[in-house]
Amino acid sequence: MKRKDIKDWLVSLLPSRLSVKLAAALGALVLVMTTVTSFVTYQYFAHILTQENLKKDAQVLRQNAQQLEGFIRELTVLSRSLLADPQLQQFCHTADPDYFQKEAAADLLTRTLSVQDLIHSALIRHEDQVLWNLYPLDHTFDPLAQSQKTREPAGFTEAFLLKSGVEQLRLAAYHTPIADLVHPQQKIGELWILLDLRQLESLIQTWNLPQQEITLMQDQTVLIASPSGLNEQQLNRLAGDQPPSPLQSVPGGFLLSSPVAGTPYTLFSYRSKATLRGQASFLIVFFSLFSLLIFLLFVMILSRIVRRFTAPLSTLTAGLNQFAAGDLNTQITLHSHDELEMLGDTFNSMVVRIHELLDQAVEDEKIRRKLKFDMMISKIHPHFIYNTLNSVIVMARRGGNQEVVDMVRALILILQDGMAVHEDLLMDTIERERAVIEAYVTIQNYRYKQKFSVVYDIDPALNELLIAKNILQPLVENAIFHGIIPKEGPGQLTLSIQRQNDQLHVEVRDDGVGLSAELASRIEQGSAALNAHREAEKNSVHAIALVNVCERLEFLYGDPVTLHVESELGQGTAFIFDLPIIEKGGLPQ
């Protein structure tokens, strides 16, 4: 086959109609743009999800460390009560205690320390004698206690093995000097509280998760290893003299650490990047389906638009072909049957078509504004739904069945309310909006227990008045996450709606960390200024709710409605605005 024949054959495979070519080109362009956008969005959200999972894992590790800190505090309290006990003081002042005195001292140690499961036993080192509370006349601990060098006033020993009969114990000790209560500077003995590392290991094993194992270290020594040994492999890659950081990047993942205050112990946990990425795998399916749906939607729309716009070109082509035939005796009249009349009729048809397109453009603008509003509403939902479902999983693991029911019921109410927006219900009653906010607060209270409270100061007579949907919930969410959660201690949020001067006076006030004067000024200037500030500061997460509120106020009520901000750093923030009073049926829905 000749080259020209091959070229003609390839050309014959291409579509010949202009509408098909244009639709194919635009479809390919939309497919590429949608794929690239979905890929970039997936990378962004996968990174955010990874960081959130790391924060959650670090918080869980810190909670585990706090449990150990609580045990250490109890251990310290028990030791102090023993040091001040008159019976122990008298025993340590006795130069050569007899059998009954030893039994009494051992019984005191057993009764005092039996409240803690992790405590194995205790002993008193008195001059050259060692009293073990389990076996007062046994000398198992004598060589170990006598071989210890002079120690600090109080502290923990390294782990050691002790053979007692046929049993081999793995222990660590907390030791503290026994001072004379009358002469505090005089040391009359030393108290050792022995920790059973097997019990401690059993406790730590209950904290292990399939993808998150925990290692307990004392300085540079592994005290309790992880079941798979993966943590220890990563710890060996760190420099021996390098202090651990709460979150440290290592090859293939991240190493989390949390020191146990008041002890030389530190909890470690390794999280691989593959595992973290695997938790975000559902995003691949989501964005793949999203890209496919967007592509199909655009193909359907573009096909209709292409056919609609190429129809006049077909008519014009027919007219130009007739004009090229040579019939030039034309008149621009409706009754001359020549080429000019045909061009005039085509021109008139084009004018009619232009009017139709203008009308269609007006309708398209209305649809565009409605879609823009829908997009505002949906900006926050994916991340919120993820956090809620994650909390449901945690509560389900803990067996909180009623809490799971309450949270899912609140989530269903919020999702039903979100569906109402997409059913062209742009306004709803104040009573309904309050119910949605209460459901949202219910969910957040399960995530941040005893962190915040909400006061509703709403006149019951206003319950049936209409207000823009989802205009209050983003402000409540912003007050909780960016006002109260970052502050130390609990906070309070107040939602107030009252009638003032034939208007609805709305206030969302919190006693959180407050806003900067610059950001408060930007918010009052409206959505355009706030968007510019958000892009300049690269802080889209913090300001997205405020941008949505400003845009919704401008979209539904127009420019006269402005958002006033009262804020002081460290004292709190108040968002204040007035809305026109709208009765039911007073606004098209």
Coordinates of C-alpha atoms in Angstrom, one line a residue:
M1 CA 0.0 0.0 0.0
K2 CA 1.3 3.4 -1.0
R3 CA 2.0 6.2 1.5
K4 CA -0.8 8.3 0.0
D5 CA -3.3 5.4 0.3
I6 CA -2.4 5.0 3.9
K7 CA -2.8 8.7 4.6
D8 CA -6.2 8.6 2.8
W9 CA -7.2 5.6 4.9
L10 CA -6.3 7.3 8.1
V11 CA -8.2 10.4 7.1
S12 CA -11.2 8.4 6.3
L13 CA -11.3 7.0 9.9
L14 CA -11.6 10.6 11.3
P15 CA -15.1 12.0 11.8
S16 CA -16.1 14.2 8.9
R17 CA -18.8 16.3 10.6
L18 CA -17.7 19.5 12.3
S19 CA -19.9 18.9 15.3
V20 CA -18.4 15.4 15.9
K21 CA -14.9 16.8 15.7
L22 CA -15.6 19.6 18.0
A23 CA -17.3 17.4 20.5
A24 CA -14.5 14.9 20.5
A25 CA -11.8 17.6 21.0
L26 CA -13.7 19.2 23.8
G27 CA -14.4 15.8 25.4
A28 CA -10.7 14.9 25.3
L29 CA -9.9 18.3 26.8
V30 CA -12.4 17.9 29.6
L31 CA -11.2 14.4 30.3
V32 CA -7.6 15.5 30.7
M33 CA -8.5 18.5 32.8
T34 CA -10.8 16.4 35.1
T35 CA -8.1 13.7 35.5
V36 CA -5.4 16.2 36.3
T37 CA -7.6 18.1 38.7
S38 CA -8.8 14.9 40.5
F39 CA -5.2 13.7 40.8
V40 CA -4.0 16.9 42.3
T41 CA -7.0 17.0 44.7
Y42 CA -6.4 13.4 45.7
Q43 CA -2.8 14.2 46.5
Y44 CA -3.8 17.2 48.6
F45 CA -6.5 15.4 50.6
A46 CA -4.4 12.2 51.0
H47 CA -1.7 14.4 52.5
I48 CA -4.2 16.1 54.9
L49 CA -5.6 12.7 55.8
T50 CA -2.1 11.3 56.5
Q51 CA -1.3 14.2 58.8
E52 CA -4.7 13.9 60.6
N53 CA -4.0 10.1 61.1
L54 CA -0.5 10.9 62.5
K55 CA -2.0 13.5 64.9
K56 CA -4.6 10.9 66.0
D57 CA -1.9 8.3 66.5
A58 CA 0.3 10.7 68.5
Q59 CA -2.7 11.7 70.6
V60 CA -3.4 8.0 71.4
L61 CA 0.2 7.4 72.2
R62 CA 0.2 10.4 74.5
Q63 CA -2.9 9.1 76.3
N64 CA -1.1 5.8 76.9
A65 CA 1.8 7.7 78.3
Q66 CA -0.6 9.6 80.6
Q67 CA -1.9 6.3 81.9
L68 CA 1.7 5.4 82.9
E69 CA 2.1 8.9 84.4
G70 CA -1.0 8.3 86.5
F71 CA 0.5 5.0 87.8
I72 CA 3.8 6.8 88.6
R73 CA 1.9 9.5 90.5
E74 CA 0.0 6.8 92.5
L75 CA 3.4 5.1 93.1
T76 CA 4.8 8.3 94.4
V77 CA 1.9 8.9 96.7
L78 CA 2.1 5.4 98.1
S79 CA 5.8 5.7 98.7
R80 CA 5.3 9.0 100.6
S81 CA 2.7 7.5 102.8
L82 CA 5.0 4.7 103.7
L83 CA 7.9 7.1 104.4
A84 CA 5.8 8.9 106.9
D85 CA 4.3 5.8 108.5
P86 CA 5.3 5.6 112.2
Q87 CA 5.6 1.8 112.1
L88 CA 8.1 2.0 109.2
Q89 CA 10.0 4.8 111.0
Q90 CA 10.2 2.7 114.1
F91 CA 11.4 -0.4 112.2
C92 CA 14.2 1.6 110.5
H93 CA 15.3 2.9 114.0
T94 CA 15.6 -0.7 115.3
A95 CA 19.2 -1.9 115.0
D96 CA 18.4 -5.6 115.1
P97 CA 14.7 -6.2 114.5
D98 CA 13.3 -9.6 115.6
Y99 CA 11.1 -11.9 113.6
F100 CA 7.8 -10.3 114.7
Q101 CA 9.0 -6.8 113.8
K102 CA 10.0 -8.0 110.4
E103 CA 6.7 -9.6 109.8
A104 CA 4.9 -6.5 110.9
A105 CA 6.9 -4.3 108.6
A106 CA 6.4 -6.7 105.7
D107 CA 2.7 -6.8 106.3
L108 CA 2.6 -2.9 106.3
L109 CA 4.3 -2.9 102.8
T110 CA 2.0 -5.6 101.5
R111 CA -1.2 -3.8 102.7
T112 CA -0.1 -0.4 101.4
L113 CA 1.1 -1.5 97.9
S114 CA -1.5 -4.2 97.1
V115 CA -3.8 -1.6 95.5
Q116 CA -1.5 -1.5 92.4
D117 CA -1.5 -4.5 90.0
L118 CA 1.8 -3.4 88.4
I119 CA 3.6 -3.5 91.8
H120 CA 5.2 -6.8 92.4
S121 CA 6.6 -6.3 95.9
A122 CA 8.7 -4.0 98.0
L123 CA 11.8 -4.1 100.2
I124 CA 13.5 -2.0 102.9
R125 CA 17.2 -1.6 102.8
H126 CA 18.2 -0.9 106.5
E127 CA 21.9 -0.6 107.3
D128 CA 23.3 -4.0 106.2
Q129 CA 19.9 -5.7 106.3
V130 CA 17.3 -6.2 103.5
L131 CA 13.7 -6.9 104.2
W132 CA 11.6 -8.3 101.3
N133 CA 7.9 -8.1 102.1
L134 CA 7.0 -11.3 100.3
Y135 CA 9.5 -13.4 102.3
P136 CA 10.9 -11.4 105.2
L137 CA 13.5 -14.0 106.1
D138 CA 14.6 -14.6 102.5
H139 CA 18.0 -13.3 101.4
T140 CA 17.4 -13.3 97.7
F141 CA 17.7 -9.5 97.4
D142 CA 20.7 -9.2 99.7
P143 CA 23.4 -9.4 97.0
L144 CA 21.5 -7.2 94.6
A145 CA 20.6 -4.5 97.1
Q146 CA 24.1 -4.4 98.7
S147 CA 25.8 -4.2 95.3
Q148 CA 23.9 -1.0 94.3
K149 CA 26.0 2.2 94.4
T150 CA 24.9 5.3 96.2
R151 CA 21.8 6.6 94.4
E152 CA 20.0 9.9 93.9
P153 CA 17.3 10.9 96.4
A154 CA 14.7 9.0 94.3
G155 CA 14.6 7.3 90.9
F156 CA 14.2 4.2 88.8
T157 CA 16.7 1.4 88.4
E158 CA 17.4 -0.4 85.2
A159 CA 15.5 -3.7 84.4
F160 CA 17.0 -6.8 86.1
L161 CA 16.4 -10.5 86.3
L162 CA 15.8 -12.1 89.7
K163 CA 15.6 -15.8 90.4
S164 CA 13.3 -16.7 93.2
G165 CA 13.1 -20.4 93.6
V166 CA 12.3 -21.9 90.2
E167 CA 10.7 -18.7 89.0
Q168 CA 12.7 -16.0 87.1
L169 CA 11.3 -12.5 87.6
R170 CA 12.0 -9.5 85.3
L171 CA 11.7 -6.5 87.5
A172 CA 12.5 -2.8 87.8
A173 CA 12.6 -0.8 91.0
Y174 CA 11.6 2.7 92.1
H175 CA 13.8 3.6 95.1
T176 CA 13.7 6.5 97.5
P177 CA 15.6 7.2 100.8
I178 CA 13.9 6.9 104.1
A179 CA 14.5 10.0 106.1
D180 CA 14.1 10.4 109.9
L181 CA 10.9 12.5 110.4
V182 CA 12.5 14.2 113.4
H183 CA 15.8 14.8 111.7
P184 CA 15.0 15.0 107.9
Q185 CA 18.6 15.3 106.9
Q186 CA 19.4 11.9 108.5
K187 CA 18.9 8.9 106.2
I188 CA 17.8 5.8 108.1
G189 CA 17.1 3.4 105.2
E190 CA 16.0 3.0 101.7
L191 CA 12.6 1.9 100.3
W192 CA 12.5 -0.1 97.0
I193 CA 9.2 -0.6 95.2
L194 CA 9.6 -3.4 92.7
L195 CA 7.7 -3.2 89.3
D196 CA 6.6 -6.4 87.6
L197 CA 7.6 -5.8 84.0
R198 CA 5.5 -8.8 82.9
Q199 CA 2.4 -7.1 84.2
L200 CA 3.5 -3.9 82.5
E201 CA 4.1 -5.7 79.3
S202 CA 0.6 -7.2 79.4
L203 CA -0.8 -3.7 79.9
I204 CA 1.1 -2.3 77.0
Q205 CA 0.0 -5.2 74.8
T206 CA -3.6 -4.1 75.3
W207 CA -2.7 -0.8 73.7
N208 CA -1.2 -2.4 70.5
L209 CA -3.1 -2.1 67.3
P210 CA -2.5 -4.2 64.1
Q211 CA -0.8 -1.2 62.4
Q212 CA 0.5 0.6 65.5
E213 CA 2.7 -1.3 68.0
I214 CA 4.2 0.3 71.1
T215 CA 7.7 0.0 72.5
L216 CA 8.7 1.1 76.0
M217 CA 12.3 2.3 76.4
Q218 CA 14.4 3.4 79.4
D219 CA 16.9 6.0 78.1
Q220 CA 18.6 4.0 75.2
T221 CA 17.5 0.6 76.5
V222 CA 14.5 -1.3 75.2
L223 CA 12.4 -2.2 78.3
I224 CA 9.4 -3.7 76.5
A225 CA 9.7 -4.5 72.8
S226 CA 7.0 -4.4 70.2
P227 CA 5.6 -7.8 69.1
S228 CA 7.0 -7.7 65.6
G229 CA 10.3 -5.9 66.5
L230 CA 9.5 -3.3 63.8
N231 CA 9.8 -0.3 66.2
E232 CA 13.2 -1.5 67.4
Q233 CA 14.5 -1.7 63.8
Q234 CA 13.5 2.0 63.2
L235 CA 15.0 3.1 66.6
N236 CA 18.3 1.6 65.6
R237 CA 18.5 3.9 62.7
L238 CA 18.4 7.0 64.9
A239 CA 21.6 8.5 66.4
G240 CA 22.3 7.2 69.9
D241 CA 22.8 10.7 71.3
Q242 CA 19.9 12.3 69.5
P243 CA 16.9 13.1 71.8
P244 CA 13.7 11.8 70.4
S245 CA 11.1 14.2 69.0
P246 CA 7.3 13.7 69.2
L247 CA 7.2 13.1 65.4
Q248 CA 10.3 12.1 63.5
S249 CA 10.6 11.1 59.9
V250 CA 12.5 7.9 59.2
P251 CA 13.0 6.0 56.0
G252 CA 9.6 4.5 55.0
G253 CA 7.5 6.2 57.7
F254 CA 7.3 8.2 60.9
L255 CA 8.4 7.4 64.4
L256 CA 6.2 8.8 67.2
S257 CA 7.4 9.2 70.8
S258 CA 5.8 10.3 74.0
P259 CA 7.9 10.6 77.2
V260 CA 6.4 9.4 80.5
A261 CA 6.8 12.4 82.8
G262 CA 8.7 11.8 86.0
T263 CA 10.4 8.7 84.7
P264 CA 13.3 7.8 82.3
Y265 CA 10.7 5.9 80.2
T266 CA 9.5 6.8 76.7
L267 CA 6.8 5.2 74.5
F268 CA 7.6 4.7 70.8
S269 CA 5.4 3.8 67.9
Y270 CA 6.2 3.4 64.2
R271 CA 3.8 4.3 61.4
S272 CA 4.7 3.3 57.8
K273 CA 3.9 5.6 54.9
A274 CA 2.4 2.7 53.1
T275 CA -0.1 2.0 55.9
L276 CA -1.0 5.7 56.1
R277 CA -1.5 5.9 52.4
G278 CA -3.6 2.7 52.5
Q279 CA -6.0 4.4 54.9
A280 CA -6.6 7.0 52.2
S281 CA -7.2 4.4 49.4
F282 CA -10.9 5.1 49.4
L283 CA -10.1 8.5 48.0
I284 CA -8.8 6.9 44.8
V285 CA -12.2 5.2 44.2
F286 CA -14.0 8.4 45.1
F287 CA -12.0 10.6 42.8
S288 CA -12.1 8.1 40.0
L289 CA -15.9 7.9 40.1
F290 CA -16.0 11.7 40.5
S291 CA -13.8 12.1 37.3
L292 CA -16.0 9.7 35.4
L293 CA -19.2 11.4 36.4
I294 CA -17.9 14.8 35.6
F295 CA -16.6 13.6 32.2
L296 CA -20.0 12.0 31.3
L297 CA -21.9 15.1 32.5
F298 CA -19.7 17.4 30.4
V299 CA -19.9 15.2 27.3
M300 CA -23.7 15.3 27.6
I301 CA -23.8 19.1 27.9
L302 CA -21.1 19.7 25.3
S303 CA -22.8 17.4 22.8
R304 CA -26.0 19.4 23.0
I305 CA -24.2 22.7 22.9
V306 CA -22.1 21.6 19.9
R307 CA -25.2 20.5 18.0
R308 CA -27.0 23.7 18.9
F309 CA -24.1 25.9 17.7
T310 CA -23.3 24.1 14.6
A311 CA -26.9 24.1 13.3
P312 CA -26.6 27.8 12.2
L313 CA -23.3 27.0 10.6
S314 CA -24.9 24.3 8.5
T315 CA -27.6 26.8 7.4
L316 CA -25.0 29.4 6.6
T317 CA -23.0 26.8 4.6
A318 CA -26.1 26.0 2.6
G319 CA -26.7 29.7 1.9
L320 CA -23.1 30.4 1.0
N321 CA -23.2 27.4 -1.4
Q322 CA -26.3 28.8 -3.1
F323 CA -24.7 32.2 -3.2
A324 CA -21.6 30.7 -4.8
A325 CA -23.8 29.1 -7.5
G326 CA -24.0 32.6 -9.1
D327 CA -27.6 33.7 -8.5
L328 CA -26.7 37.4 -7.7
N329 CA -30.1 39.0 -8.5
T330 CA -31.2 39.3 -4.9
Q331 CA -33.3 41.6 -2.9
I332 CA -33.3 41.8 0.9
T333 CA -37.0 41.3 1.0
L334 CA -39.2 38.6 2.5
H335 CA -40.8 37.9 -1.0
S336 CA -37.9 37.8 -3.4
H337 CA -36.9 34.2 -4.1
D338 CA -33.2 34.8 -4.8
E339 CA -29.9 34.4 -2.9
L340 CA -30.1 37.8 -1.1
E341 CA -33.5 36.9 0.3
M342 CA -32.0 33.6 1.5
L343 CA -29.2 35.5 3.2
G344 CA -31.7 37.9 4.7
D345 CA -33.8 35.0 6.0
T346 CA -30.6 33.4 7.4
F347 CA -29.7 36.7 9.1
N348 CA -33.2 37.0 10.6
S349 CA -32.9 33.4 11.9
M350 CA -29.5 34.3 13.4
V351 CA -31.1 37.3 15.2
V352 CA -33.8 35.1 16.6
R353 CA -31.2 32.6 17.6
I354 CA -29.2 35.3 19.4
H355 CA -32.3 36.3 21.4
E356 CA -32.8 32.7 22.3
L357 CA -29.2 32.4 23.4
L358 CA -29.5 35.5 25.5
D359 CA -32.5 34.1 27.3
Q360 CA -30.7 30.9 27.7
A361 CA -27.7 32.8 29.1
V362 CA -30.0 34.4 31.8
E363 CA -31.2 30.9 32.8
D364 CA -27.7 29.6 32.8
E365 CA -26.6 32.4 35.1
K366 CA -29.4 31.5 37.5
I367 CA -28.3 27.9 37.4
R368 CA -24.7 28.9 37.8
R369 CA -25.5 31.0 40.9
K370 CA -27.5 28.1 42.3
L371 CA -24.7 25.6 41.6
K372 CA -22.2 28.0 43.2
F373 CA -24.3 28.1 46.3
D374 CA -24.6 24.3 46.4
M375 CA -20.8 24.2 46.1
M376 CA -20.5 26.5 49.0
I377 CA -22.7 24.2 51.1
S378 CA -20.7 21.1 50.2
K379 CA -17.2 22.4 50.8
I380 CA -17.2 21.4 54.4
H381 CA -19.1 18.1 54.4
P382 CA -16.5 15.5 53.2
H383 CA -14.0 16.4 56.0
F384 CA -16.8 16.7 58.6
I385 CA -18.3 13.3 57.6
Y386 CA -14.8 11.7 57.8
N387 CA -14.3 13.0 61.3
T388 CA -17.7 11.9 62.4
L389 CA -17.4 8.4 61.0
N390 CA -13.9 8.1 62.6
S391 CA -15.4 9.0 66.0
V392 CA -18.2 6.4 65.4
I393 CA -15.5 3.7 64.8
V394 CA -13.7 4.7 68.0
M395 CA -16.8 4.6 70.1
A396 CA -17.9 1.3 68.5
R397 CA -14.6 -0.3 69.5
R398 CA -15.1 0.9 73.0
G399 CA -18.5 -0.6 73.1
G400 CA -20.4 2.7 73.5
N401 CA -23.5 1.5 71.7
Q402 CA -25.9 4.3 72.8
E403 CA -23.2 6.9 72.0
V404 CA -22.9 5.4 68.5
V405 CA -26.7 5.5 68.0
D406 CA -26.8 9.2 69.2
M407 CA -24.0 10.2 67.0
V408 CA -25.3 8.4 63.9
R409 CA -28.8 9.9 64.5
A410 CA -27.3 13.4 64.7
L411 CA -25.3 12.8 61.5
I412 CA -28.4 11.6 59.7
L413 CA -30.2 14.8 60.7
I414 CA -27.4 16.9 59.3
L415 CA -27.2 14.9 56.0
Q416 CA -31.0 15.2 55.6
D417 CA -30.7 19.0 56.1
G418 CA -27.9 19.1 53.5
M419 CA -30.1 17.3 51.0
A420 CA -32.8 19.9 51.5
V421 CA -30.5 22.6 50.1
H422 CA -30.1 20.7 46.9
E423 CA -33.9 20.5 46.7
D424 CA -34.0 24.3 46.2
L425 CA -34.8 24.9 49.8
L426 CA -32.5 27.9 50.4
M427 CA -34.4 29.1 53.5
D428 CA -35.6 27.2 56.6
T429 CA -37.1 28.0 59.9
I430 CA -34.9 29.1 62.9
E431 CA -36.2 26.1 64.8
R432 CA -35.0 23.7 62.1
E433 CA -31.6 25.4 61.9
R434 CA -31.2 25.2 65.7
A435 CA -32.0 21.5 65.5
V436 CA -29.2 21.0 62.9
I437 CA -26.8 23.0 65.1
E438 CA -27.7 20.9 68.1
A439 CA -27.1 17.7 66.1
Y440 CA -23.7 19.1 65.0
V441 CA -22.8 20.1 68.6
T442 CA -23.8 16.6 69.8
I443 CA -21.3 15.1 67.4
Q444 CA -18.5 17.5 68.4
N445 CA -19.2 17.0 72.1
Y446 CA -18.4 13.3 71.6
R447 CA -15.1 14.2 70.0
Y448 CA -14.1 16.9 72.5
K449 CA -15.8 15.8 75.8
Q450 CA -16.0 18.6 78.4
K451 CA -14.2 20.9 76.1
F452 CA -17.0 23.3 75.3
S453 CA -20.6 24.1 76.1
V454 CA -23.3 25.9 74.0
V455 CA -25.8 28.4 75.3
Y456 CA -28.9 29.1 73.0
D457 CA -30.4 32.6 73.6
I458 CA -33.2 32.4 71.0
D459 CA -36.6 34.0 71.4
P460 CA -39.1 31.1 71.0
A461 CA -41.5 33.5 69.2
L462 CA -39.0 33.6 66.3
N463 CA -38.9 29.8 65.7
E464 CA -41.1 29.9 62.7
L465 CA -39.3 32.8 60.9
L466 CA -37.2 32.0 57.9
I467 CA -33.4 32.3 57.8
A468 CA -30.8 31.3 55.2
K469 CA -29.9 27.6 55.5
N470 CA -26.5 26.7 56.9
I471 CA -25.6 30.3 57.7
L472 CA -25.2 29.7 61.4
Q473 CA -23.6 26.2 61.5
P474 CA -20.3 27.3 59.9
L475 CA -20.0 30.1 62.4
V476 CA -20.6 27.7 65.3
E477 CA -18.0 25.3 63.7
N478 CA -15.5 28.1 63.3
A479 CA -16.0 29.2 66.9
I480 CA -15.5 25.6 68.2
F481 CA -12.4 24.6 66.1
H482 CA -10.6 27.9 65.8
G483 CA -11.7 29.6 68.9
I484 CA -12.3 27.2 71.8
I485 CA -10.4 24.0 70.9
P486 CA -7.0 25.7 70.6
K487 CA -7.4 27.4 74.1
E488 CA -6.4 25.8 77.3
G489 CA -9.3 24.6 79.3
P490 CA -13.0 24.4 78.5
G491 CA -14.9 27.2 76.7
Q492 CA -18.4 28.4 76.1
L493 CA -20.2 29.4 72.9
T494 CA -23.4 31.5 72.8
L495 CA -25.9 31.6 69.9
S496 CA -28.3 34.5 70.2
I497 CA -31.2 35.5 67.9
Q498 CA -33.4 38.3 68.9
R499 CA -35.8 40.8 67.2
Q500 CA -34.4 44.3 67.1
N501 CA -35.8 47.2 65.1
D502 CA -37.9 44.9 62.8
Q503 CA -34.8 42.8 62.1
L504 CA -33.3 39.6 63.3
H505 CA -30.2 40.4 65.4
V506 CA -27.8 37.4 65.3
E507 CA -24.7 36.9 67.5
V508 CA -22.3 33.9 67.6
R509 CA -20.0 34.6 70.5
D510 CA -17.2 32.5 72.0
D511 CA -14.6 32.9 74.8
G512 CA -11.8 31.3 72.7
V513 CA -8.4 32.5 71.5
G514 CA -9.7 35.3 69.4
L515 CA -8.7 36.7 65.9
S516 CA -6.1 39.1 64.8
A517 CA -7.3 42.7 64.0
E518 CA -6.2 42.2 60.4
L519 CA -8.3 39.1 59.9
A520 CA -11.3 40.6 61.6
S521 CA -11.1 43.7 59.3
R522 CA -10.9 41.4 56.2
I523 CA -14.0 39.5 57.3
E524 CA -16.0 42.7 57.7
Q525 CA -14.9 43.8 54.2
G526 CA -16.7 40.8 52.6
S527 CA -15.9 37.6 50.8
A528 CA -13.6 39.1 48.1
A529 CA -11.2 40.6 50.7
L530 CA -11.3 37.5 52.8
N531 CA -10.6 35.3 49.8
A532 CA -7.6 37.5 48.9
H533 CA -6.3 37.2 52.5
R534 CA -6.8 33.5 52.5
E535 CA -4.9 33.0 49.2
A536 CA -2.1 35.3 50.4
E537 CA -1.7 33.6 53.8
K538 CA -2.1 30.1 52.2
N539 CA -4.6 29.3 55.0
S540 CA -7.6 27.9 53.2
V541 CA -8.7 25.5 56.0
H542 CA -9.0 28.2 58.7
A543 CA -11.0 30.7 56.6
I544 CA -13.1 28.5 54.4
A545 CA -16.2 28.6 56.8
L546 CA -16.0 32.4 57.0
V547 CA -15.7 32.8 53.3
N548 CA -18.7 30.6 52.8
V549 CA -20.8 32.6 55.3
C550 CA -19.9 35.9 53.6
E551 CA -20.7 34.6 50.2
R552 CA -24.0 33.2 51.3
L553 CA -25.0 36.4 52.9
E554 CA -24.1 38.3 49.7
F555 CA -25.8 35.7 47.5
L556 CA -29.1 35.4 49.4
Y557 CA -29.5 38.9 51.0
G558 CA -27.4 41.2 48.9
D559 CA -24.7 43.8 49.8
P560 CA -26.7 45.5 52.7
V561 CA -26.1 42.6 55.0
T562 CA -22.6 42.8 56.5
L563 CA -20.8 40.6 59.0
H564 CA -19.5 42.6 62.0
V565 CA -16.6 41.1 64.1
E566 CA -15.7 41.8 67.7
S567 CA -12.6 40.0 68.7
E568 CA -9.7 40.3 71.2
L569 CA -6.8 37.9 71.2
G570 CA -7.0 35.6 74.2
Q571 CA -10.5 36.8 75.1
G572 CA -12.8 35.5 72.4
T573 CA -14.7 36.5 69.2
A574 CA -18.2 37.5 68.3
F575 CA -19.8 37.5 64.8
I576 CA -22.8 39.9 64.6
F577 CA -25.1 40.6 61.8
D578 CA -28.7 41.7 61.2
L579 CA -31.1 40.0 58.7
P580 CA -34.5 41.0 57.4
I581 CA -37.5 39.3 58.9
I582 CA -39.0 36.8 56.5
E583 CA -42.2 35.0 57.3
K584 CA -43.1 31.6 55.9
G585 CA -44.1 31.9 52.2
G586 CA -42.4 35.4 52.1
L587 CA -39.6 34.2 49.8
P588 CA -39.6 31.7 46.9
Q589 CA -38.1 28.4 48.0

